[in-house]
Coordinates of C-alpha atoms in Angstrom, one line a residue:
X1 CA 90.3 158.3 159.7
X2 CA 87.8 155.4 159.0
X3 CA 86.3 156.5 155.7
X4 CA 90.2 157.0 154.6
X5 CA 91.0 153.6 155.4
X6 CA 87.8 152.7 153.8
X7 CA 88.4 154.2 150.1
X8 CA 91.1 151.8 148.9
X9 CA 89.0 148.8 149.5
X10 CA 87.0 149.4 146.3
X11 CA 90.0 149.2 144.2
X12 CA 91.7 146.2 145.7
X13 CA 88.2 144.3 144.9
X14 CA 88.5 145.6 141.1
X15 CA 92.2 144.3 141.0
X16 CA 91.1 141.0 142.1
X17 CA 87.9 140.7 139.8
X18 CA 90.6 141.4 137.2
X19 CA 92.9 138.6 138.2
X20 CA 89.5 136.3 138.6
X21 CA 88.1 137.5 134.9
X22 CA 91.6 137.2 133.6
X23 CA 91.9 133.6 134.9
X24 CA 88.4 132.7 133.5
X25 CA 89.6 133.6 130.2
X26 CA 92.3 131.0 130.2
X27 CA 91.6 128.1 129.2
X28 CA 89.4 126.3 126.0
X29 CA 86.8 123.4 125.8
X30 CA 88.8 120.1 124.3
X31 CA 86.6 119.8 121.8
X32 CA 87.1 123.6 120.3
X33 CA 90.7 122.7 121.3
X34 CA 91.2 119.8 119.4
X35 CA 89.5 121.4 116.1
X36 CA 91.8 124.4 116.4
X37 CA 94.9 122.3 116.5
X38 CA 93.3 120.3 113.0
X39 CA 93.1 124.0 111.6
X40 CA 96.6 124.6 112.9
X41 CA 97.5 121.7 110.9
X42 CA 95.1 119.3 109.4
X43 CA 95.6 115.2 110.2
X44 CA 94.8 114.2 107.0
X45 CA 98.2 114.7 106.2
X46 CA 99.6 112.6 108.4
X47 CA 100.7 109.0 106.8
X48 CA 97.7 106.3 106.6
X49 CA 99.6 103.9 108.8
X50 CA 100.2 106.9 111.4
X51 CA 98.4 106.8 114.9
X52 CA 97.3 110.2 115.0
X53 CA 94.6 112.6 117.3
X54 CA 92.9 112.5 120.9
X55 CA 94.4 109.1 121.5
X56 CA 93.6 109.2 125.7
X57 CA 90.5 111.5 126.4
X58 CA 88.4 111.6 129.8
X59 CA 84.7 111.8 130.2
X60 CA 83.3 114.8 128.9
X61 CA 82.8 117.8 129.6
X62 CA 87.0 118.5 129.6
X63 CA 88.6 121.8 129.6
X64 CA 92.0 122.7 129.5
X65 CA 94.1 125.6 131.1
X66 CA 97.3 124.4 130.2
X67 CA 98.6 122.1 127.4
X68 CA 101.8 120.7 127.7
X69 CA 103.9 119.1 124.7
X70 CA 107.1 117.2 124.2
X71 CA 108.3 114.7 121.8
X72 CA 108.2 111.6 123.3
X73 CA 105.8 110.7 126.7
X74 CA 107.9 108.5 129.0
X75 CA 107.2 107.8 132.4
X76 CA 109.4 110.3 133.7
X77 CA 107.7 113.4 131.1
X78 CA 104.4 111.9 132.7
X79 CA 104.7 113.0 136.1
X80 CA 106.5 116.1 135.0
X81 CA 102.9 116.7 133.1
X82 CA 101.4 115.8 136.3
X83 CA 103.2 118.3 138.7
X84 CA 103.1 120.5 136.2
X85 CA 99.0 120.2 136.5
X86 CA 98.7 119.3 132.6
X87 CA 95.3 119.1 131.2
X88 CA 96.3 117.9 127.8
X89 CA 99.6 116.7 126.9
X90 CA 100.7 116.8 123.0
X91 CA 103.1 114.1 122.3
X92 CA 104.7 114.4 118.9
X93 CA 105.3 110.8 118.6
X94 CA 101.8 108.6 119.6
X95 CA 102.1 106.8 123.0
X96 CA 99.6 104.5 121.5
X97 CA 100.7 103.2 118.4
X98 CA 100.1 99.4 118.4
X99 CA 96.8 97.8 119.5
X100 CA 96.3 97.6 123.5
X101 CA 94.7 94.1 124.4
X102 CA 94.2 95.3 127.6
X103 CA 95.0 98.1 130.5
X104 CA 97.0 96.9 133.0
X105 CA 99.9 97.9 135.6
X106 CA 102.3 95.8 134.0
X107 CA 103.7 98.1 131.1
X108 CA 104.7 101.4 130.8
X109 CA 102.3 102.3 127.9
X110 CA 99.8 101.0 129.7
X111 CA 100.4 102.6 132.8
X112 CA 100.6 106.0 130.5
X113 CA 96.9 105.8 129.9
X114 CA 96.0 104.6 133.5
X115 CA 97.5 107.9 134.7
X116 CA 96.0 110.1 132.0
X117 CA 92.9 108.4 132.8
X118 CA 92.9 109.1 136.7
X119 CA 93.9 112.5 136.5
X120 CA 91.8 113.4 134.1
X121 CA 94.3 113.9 131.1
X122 CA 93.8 114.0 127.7
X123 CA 96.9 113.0 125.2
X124 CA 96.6 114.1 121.5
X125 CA 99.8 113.2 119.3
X126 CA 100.2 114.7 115.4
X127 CA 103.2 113.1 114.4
X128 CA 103.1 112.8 111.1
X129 CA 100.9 115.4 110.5
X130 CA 103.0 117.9 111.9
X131 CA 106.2 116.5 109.4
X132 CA 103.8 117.2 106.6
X133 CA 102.8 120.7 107.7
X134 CA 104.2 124.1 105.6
X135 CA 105.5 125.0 109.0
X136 CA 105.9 121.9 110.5
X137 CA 108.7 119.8 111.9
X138 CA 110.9 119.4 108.3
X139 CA 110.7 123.0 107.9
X140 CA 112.1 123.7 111.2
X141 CA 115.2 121.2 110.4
X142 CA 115.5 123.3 107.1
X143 CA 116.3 126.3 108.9
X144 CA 119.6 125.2 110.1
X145 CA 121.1 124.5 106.9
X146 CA 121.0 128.5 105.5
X147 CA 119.5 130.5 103.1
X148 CA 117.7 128.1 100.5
X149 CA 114.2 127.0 98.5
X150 CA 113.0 123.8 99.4
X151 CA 109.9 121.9 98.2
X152 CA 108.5 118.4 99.5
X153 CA 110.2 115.2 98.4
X154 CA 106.8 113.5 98.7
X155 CA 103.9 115.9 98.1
X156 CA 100.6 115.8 100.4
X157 CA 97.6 115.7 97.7
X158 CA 94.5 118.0 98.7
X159 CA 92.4 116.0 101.3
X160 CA 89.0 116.9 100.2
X161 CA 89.3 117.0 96.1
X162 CA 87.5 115.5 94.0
X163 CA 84.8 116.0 96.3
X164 CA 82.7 113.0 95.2
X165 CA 84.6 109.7 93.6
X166 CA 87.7 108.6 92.4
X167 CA 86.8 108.4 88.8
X168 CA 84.8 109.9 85.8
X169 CA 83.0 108.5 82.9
X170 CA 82.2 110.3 80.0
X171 CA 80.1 109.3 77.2
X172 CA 77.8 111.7 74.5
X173 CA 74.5 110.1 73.8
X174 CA 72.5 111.2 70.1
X175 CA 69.5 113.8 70.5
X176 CA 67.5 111.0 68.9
X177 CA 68.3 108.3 71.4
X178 CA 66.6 108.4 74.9
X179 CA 68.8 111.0 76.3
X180 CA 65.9 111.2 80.0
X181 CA 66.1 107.3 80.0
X182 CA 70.4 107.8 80.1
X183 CA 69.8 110.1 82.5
X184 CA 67.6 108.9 84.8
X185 CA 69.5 105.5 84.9
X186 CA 73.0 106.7 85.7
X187 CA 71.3 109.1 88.6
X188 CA 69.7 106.1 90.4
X189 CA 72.8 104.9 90.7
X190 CA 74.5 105.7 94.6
X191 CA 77.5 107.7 95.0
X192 CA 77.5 108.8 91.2
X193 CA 77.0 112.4 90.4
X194 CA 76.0 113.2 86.6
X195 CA 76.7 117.0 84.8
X196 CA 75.5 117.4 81.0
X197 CA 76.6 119.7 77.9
X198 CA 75.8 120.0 74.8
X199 CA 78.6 119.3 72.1
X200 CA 78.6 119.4 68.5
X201 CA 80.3 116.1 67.3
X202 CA 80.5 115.6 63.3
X203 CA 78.0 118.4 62.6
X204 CA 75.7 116.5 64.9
X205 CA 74.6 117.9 68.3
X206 CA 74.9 115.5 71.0
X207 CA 74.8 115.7 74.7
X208 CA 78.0 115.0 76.5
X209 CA 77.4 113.2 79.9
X210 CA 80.4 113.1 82.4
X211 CA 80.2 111.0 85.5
X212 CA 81.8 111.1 89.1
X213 CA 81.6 107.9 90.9
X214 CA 82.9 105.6 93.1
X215 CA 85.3 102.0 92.7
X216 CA 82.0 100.5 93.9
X217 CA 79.7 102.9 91.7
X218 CA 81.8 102.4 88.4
X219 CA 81.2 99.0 88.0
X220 CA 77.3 99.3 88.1
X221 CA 77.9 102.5 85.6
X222 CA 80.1 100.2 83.2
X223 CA 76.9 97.2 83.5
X224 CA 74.6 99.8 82.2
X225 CA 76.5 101.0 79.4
X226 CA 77.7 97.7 78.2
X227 CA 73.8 96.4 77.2
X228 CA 73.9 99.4 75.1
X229 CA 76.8 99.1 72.4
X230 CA 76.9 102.5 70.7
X231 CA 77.1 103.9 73.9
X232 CA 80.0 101.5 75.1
X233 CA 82.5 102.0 72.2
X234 CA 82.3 105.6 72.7
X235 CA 83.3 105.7 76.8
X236 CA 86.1 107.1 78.0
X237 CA 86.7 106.0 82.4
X238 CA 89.3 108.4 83.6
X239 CA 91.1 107.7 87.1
X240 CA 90.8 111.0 89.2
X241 CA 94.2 112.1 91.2
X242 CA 93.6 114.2 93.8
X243 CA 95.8 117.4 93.2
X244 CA 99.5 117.7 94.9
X245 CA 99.5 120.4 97.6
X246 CA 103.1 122.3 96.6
X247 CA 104.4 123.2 100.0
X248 CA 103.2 119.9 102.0
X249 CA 104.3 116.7 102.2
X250 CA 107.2 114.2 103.7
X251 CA 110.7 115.4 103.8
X252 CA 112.2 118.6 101.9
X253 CA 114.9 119.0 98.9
X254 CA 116.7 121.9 100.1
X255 CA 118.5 124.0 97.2
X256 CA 121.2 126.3 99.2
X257 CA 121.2 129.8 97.8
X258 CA 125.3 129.4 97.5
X259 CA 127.1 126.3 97.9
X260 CA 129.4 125.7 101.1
X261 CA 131.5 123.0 102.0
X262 CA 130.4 119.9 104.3
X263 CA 132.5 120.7 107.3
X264 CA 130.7 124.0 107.1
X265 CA 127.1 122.2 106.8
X266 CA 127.9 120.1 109.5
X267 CA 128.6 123.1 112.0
X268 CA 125.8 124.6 110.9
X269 CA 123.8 121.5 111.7
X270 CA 125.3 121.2 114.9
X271 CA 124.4 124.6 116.5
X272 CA 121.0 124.1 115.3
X273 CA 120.2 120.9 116.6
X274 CA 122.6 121.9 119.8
X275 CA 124.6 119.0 119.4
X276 CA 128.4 118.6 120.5
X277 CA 128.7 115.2 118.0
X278 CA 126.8 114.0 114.9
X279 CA 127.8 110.6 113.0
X280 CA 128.6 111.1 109.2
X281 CA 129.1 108.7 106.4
X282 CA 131.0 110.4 103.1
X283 CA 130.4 109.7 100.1
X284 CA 132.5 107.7 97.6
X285 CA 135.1 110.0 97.0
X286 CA 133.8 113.2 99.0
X287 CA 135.7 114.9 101.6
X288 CA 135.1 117.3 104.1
X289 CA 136.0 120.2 101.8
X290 CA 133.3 119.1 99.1
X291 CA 130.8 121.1 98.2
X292 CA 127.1 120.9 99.5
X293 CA 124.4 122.7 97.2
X294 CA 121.3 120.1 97.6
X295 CA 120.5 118.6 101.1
X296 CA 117.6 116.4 101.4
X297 CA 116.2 115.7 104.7
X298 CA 113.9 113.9 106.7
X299 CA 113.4 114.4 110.2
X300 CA 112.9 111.1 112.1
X301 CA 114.0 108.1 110.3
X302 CA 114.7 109.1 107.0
X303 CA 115.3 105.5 104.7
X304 CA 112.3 105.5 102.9
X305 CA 111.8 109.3 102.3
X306 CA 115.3 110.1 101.1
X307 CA 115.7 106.6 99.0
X308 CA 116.5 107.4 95.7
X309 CA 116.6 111.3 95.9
X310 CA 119.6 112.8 94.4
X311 CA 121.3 115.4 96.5
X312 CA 124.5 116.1 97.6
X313 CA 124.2 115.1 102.0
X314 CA 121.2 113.6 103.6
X315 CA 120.4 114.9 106.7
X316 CA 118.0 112.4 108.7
X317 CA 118.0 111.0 112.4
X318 CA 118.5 107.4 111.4
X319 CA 118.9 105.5 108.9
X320 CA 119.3 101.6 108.2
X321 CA 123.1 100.7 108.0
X322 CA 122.6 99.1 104.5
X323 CA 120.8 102.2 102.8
X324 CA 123.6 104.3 104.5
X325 CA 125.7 102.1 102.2
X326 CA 123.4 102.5 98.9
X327 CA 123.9 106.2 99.8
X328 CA 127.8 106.3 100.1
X329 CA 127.7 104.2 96.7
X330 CA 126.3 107.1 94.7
X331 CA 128.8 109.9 96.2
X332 CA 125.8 111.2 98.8
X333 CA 126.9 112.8 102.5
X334 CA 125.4 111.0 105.2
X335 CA 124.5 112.7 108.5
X336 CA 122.9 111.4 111.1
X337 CA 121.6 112.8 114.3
X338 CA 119.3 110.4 116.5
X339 CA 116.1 110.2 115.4
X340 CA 114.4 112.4 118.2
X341 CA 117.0 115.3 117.9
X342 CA 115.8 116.1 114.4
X343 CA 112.7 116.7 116.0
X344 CA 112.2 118.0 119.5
X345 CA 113.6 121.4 119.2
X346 CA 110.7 122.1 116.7
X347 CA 108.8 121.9 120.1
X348 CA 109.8 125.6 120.9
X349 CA 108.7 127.1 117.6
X350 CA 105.2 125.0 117.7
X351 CA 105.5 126.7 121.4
X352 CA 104.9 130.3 119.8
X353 CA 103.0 129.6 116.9
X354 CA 100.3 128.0 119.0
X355 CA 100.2 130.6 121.1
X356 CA 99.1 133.0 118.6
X357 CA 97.0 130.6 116.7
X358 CA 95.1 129.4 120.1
X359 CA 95.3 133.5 120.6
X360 CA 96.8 133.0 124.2
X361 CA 93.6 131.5 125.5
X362 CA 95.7 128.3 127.5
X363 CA 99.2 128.0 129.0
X364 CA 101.7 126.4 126.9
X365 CA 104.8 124.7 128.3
X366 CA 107.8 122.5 127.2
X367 CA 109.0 119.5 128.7
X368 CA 112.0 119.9 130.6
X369 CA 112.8 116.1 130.9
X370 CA 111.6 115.1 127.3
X371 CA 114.9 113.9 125.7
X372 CA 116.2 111.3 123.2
X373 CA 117.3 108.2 125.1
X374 CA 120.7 107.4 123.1
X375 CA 123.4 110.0 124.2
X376 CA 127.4 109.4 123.5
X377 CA 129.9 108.6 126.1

């Protein structure tokens, strides 16, 4: 009778060195975490005026078992975070935005990074980043309007091409002149990188010299080649553009596979977004029963993306009440659905994908309190 009460012992052991190697698994270094979420989707193409990245992190080492994201971090989504034993919190929209003097009690911003701080949070927001993304937050609005092709209305350009300046010089210099002097005089320049070729220019073989440099670099390049005349009158300075990445970049022109009428678009909208009301502005002359082929969007607040595209309805959170006018003028559809609710249900699709990016390694949960603060009564 003892040895039979003995045998199951054994397995109970295995079952919990299961649970306790299962548990170990779960969870990733911030650091690896952080550059996983770049690859997910890169901050470079957030805007240049954007706060974006680890804007609260504690002292290192920090490892998190559970990240926790909503749109906006209030008060209120902060000690859901907190009960909810949060070890990094992504915040669509950046907490921090504007410069902190100081880190007090007295505000609520303030008392967002305290908290963090204490309880050894970090907070990491993409915002603008994640509007840019292929399969970021515009794409996600997109969805809602039915089959169509869409492209950016502002492309991203590649972050890391050219690799070294901003502009190129190119000159040939004459076998007979001192081609090594050239040469070694433009490479003891800093931040300029030099390739040659041979070209044949008038039945005269030449070397062709083409320059990358810098703003900075360029003008010590143009002093050089100005005390030499022949050289000068022959240079051509070319301004390099990085080239425009085709599926990234701020807002979307949407092209629906078959035209439908507005009051259809706007039903459509609504069950996406999961929104009883929406506000809407027609168009000079446009009813309900017009047709809607191209939407252009912009989740957020939309003015400065959508100015000046031509489409049939804009589809944005906000907008100012004078470019809603300029809209209307031109016979363009107008809907608009609080900034935040073009955004936050993107939340549950970044949910999934970075489950299988982050390959399950962390818990990831919504915010259940996380909503916009304008509702209508």
């Amino acid at each position: 009778m003892l040895s039979s009460c003995v045998r199951p012992v054994p397995t109970i052991v295995r079952f919990v060195d299961s649970l306790i190697c299962s548990s170990s698994r779960s969870f990733m270094d911030l650091k690896a975490l952080l550059s996983s979420l770049n690859d997910f989707a890169s901050l470079s193409f957030a805007e240049s005026w954007d706060n974006v990245g680890l804007l609260v992190e504690p002292s290192p080492p920090h490892t998190v078992h559970t990240l926790f994201l909503t749109n906006d971090l209030t008060e209120e989504v902060m000690e859901e975070a907190l009960q909810k034993k949060a070890d990094l919190i992504l915040s669509y929209h950046p907490p921090i935005f504007r410069p902190m003097k100081r880190i007090t009690w007295n505000t609520w911003k303030e008392r967002l990074v305290i908290q963090a701080l204490e309880n050894r949070v970090s907070i990491y927001s993409p915002h603008t980043a994640y509007d840019a993304a292929p399969q970021g937050v515009n794409n996600w609005l997109a969805k809602g309007l039915g089959a169509c092709t869409s492209r950016p209305i502002h492309p991203s350009k590649a972050p890391n091409y050219p690799t070294e300046g901003n502009h190129r010089v190119e000159f040939n210099v004459n076998h007979t002149q001192a081609l090594d002097k050239v040469m070694s005089a433009v490479k003891g320049i800093d931040d300029v990188s030099v390739t040659s070729f041979s070209a044949r220019i008038d039945n005269e073989e030449q070397t062709r010299i083409s320059l990358n440099c810098t703003q900075k670099a360029l003008m010590q390049v143009v002093d050089f080649l100005s005390q030499n005349k022949q050289l000068y009158q022959k240079t051509e300075i070319l301004s390099l553009e990085k080239p425009l990445l085709l599926h990234t970049g701020m807002g979307r022109l949407c092209t629906l596979d078959e035209s439908v009428s507005l009051a259809t678009m706007i039903d459509r909208i609504k069950r996406h977004l999961k929104l009883s009301h929406i506000r809407l502005a027609l168009g000079v002359g446009r009813t309900l029963e017009s047709q809607v082929k191209v939407v252009a969007l912009c989740a957020g607040s939309g003015s400065s993306v959508l100015q000046g595209v031509k489409a049939d309805l804009y589809l944005t959170g906000e907008m100012s009440h004078h470019d809603i006018l300029d809209a209307a003028s031109q016979r363009i559809n107008v809907i608009l659905c609080e900034h935040s609710n073009t955004e936050r249900g993107f939340l549950s699709d970044l949910r999934d994908m970075l489950g299988s990016h982050l390959e399950n390694k962390i818990n990831i949960i919504l915010s259940e309190t996380d909503r916009d603060p304008l509702q209508v009564v």
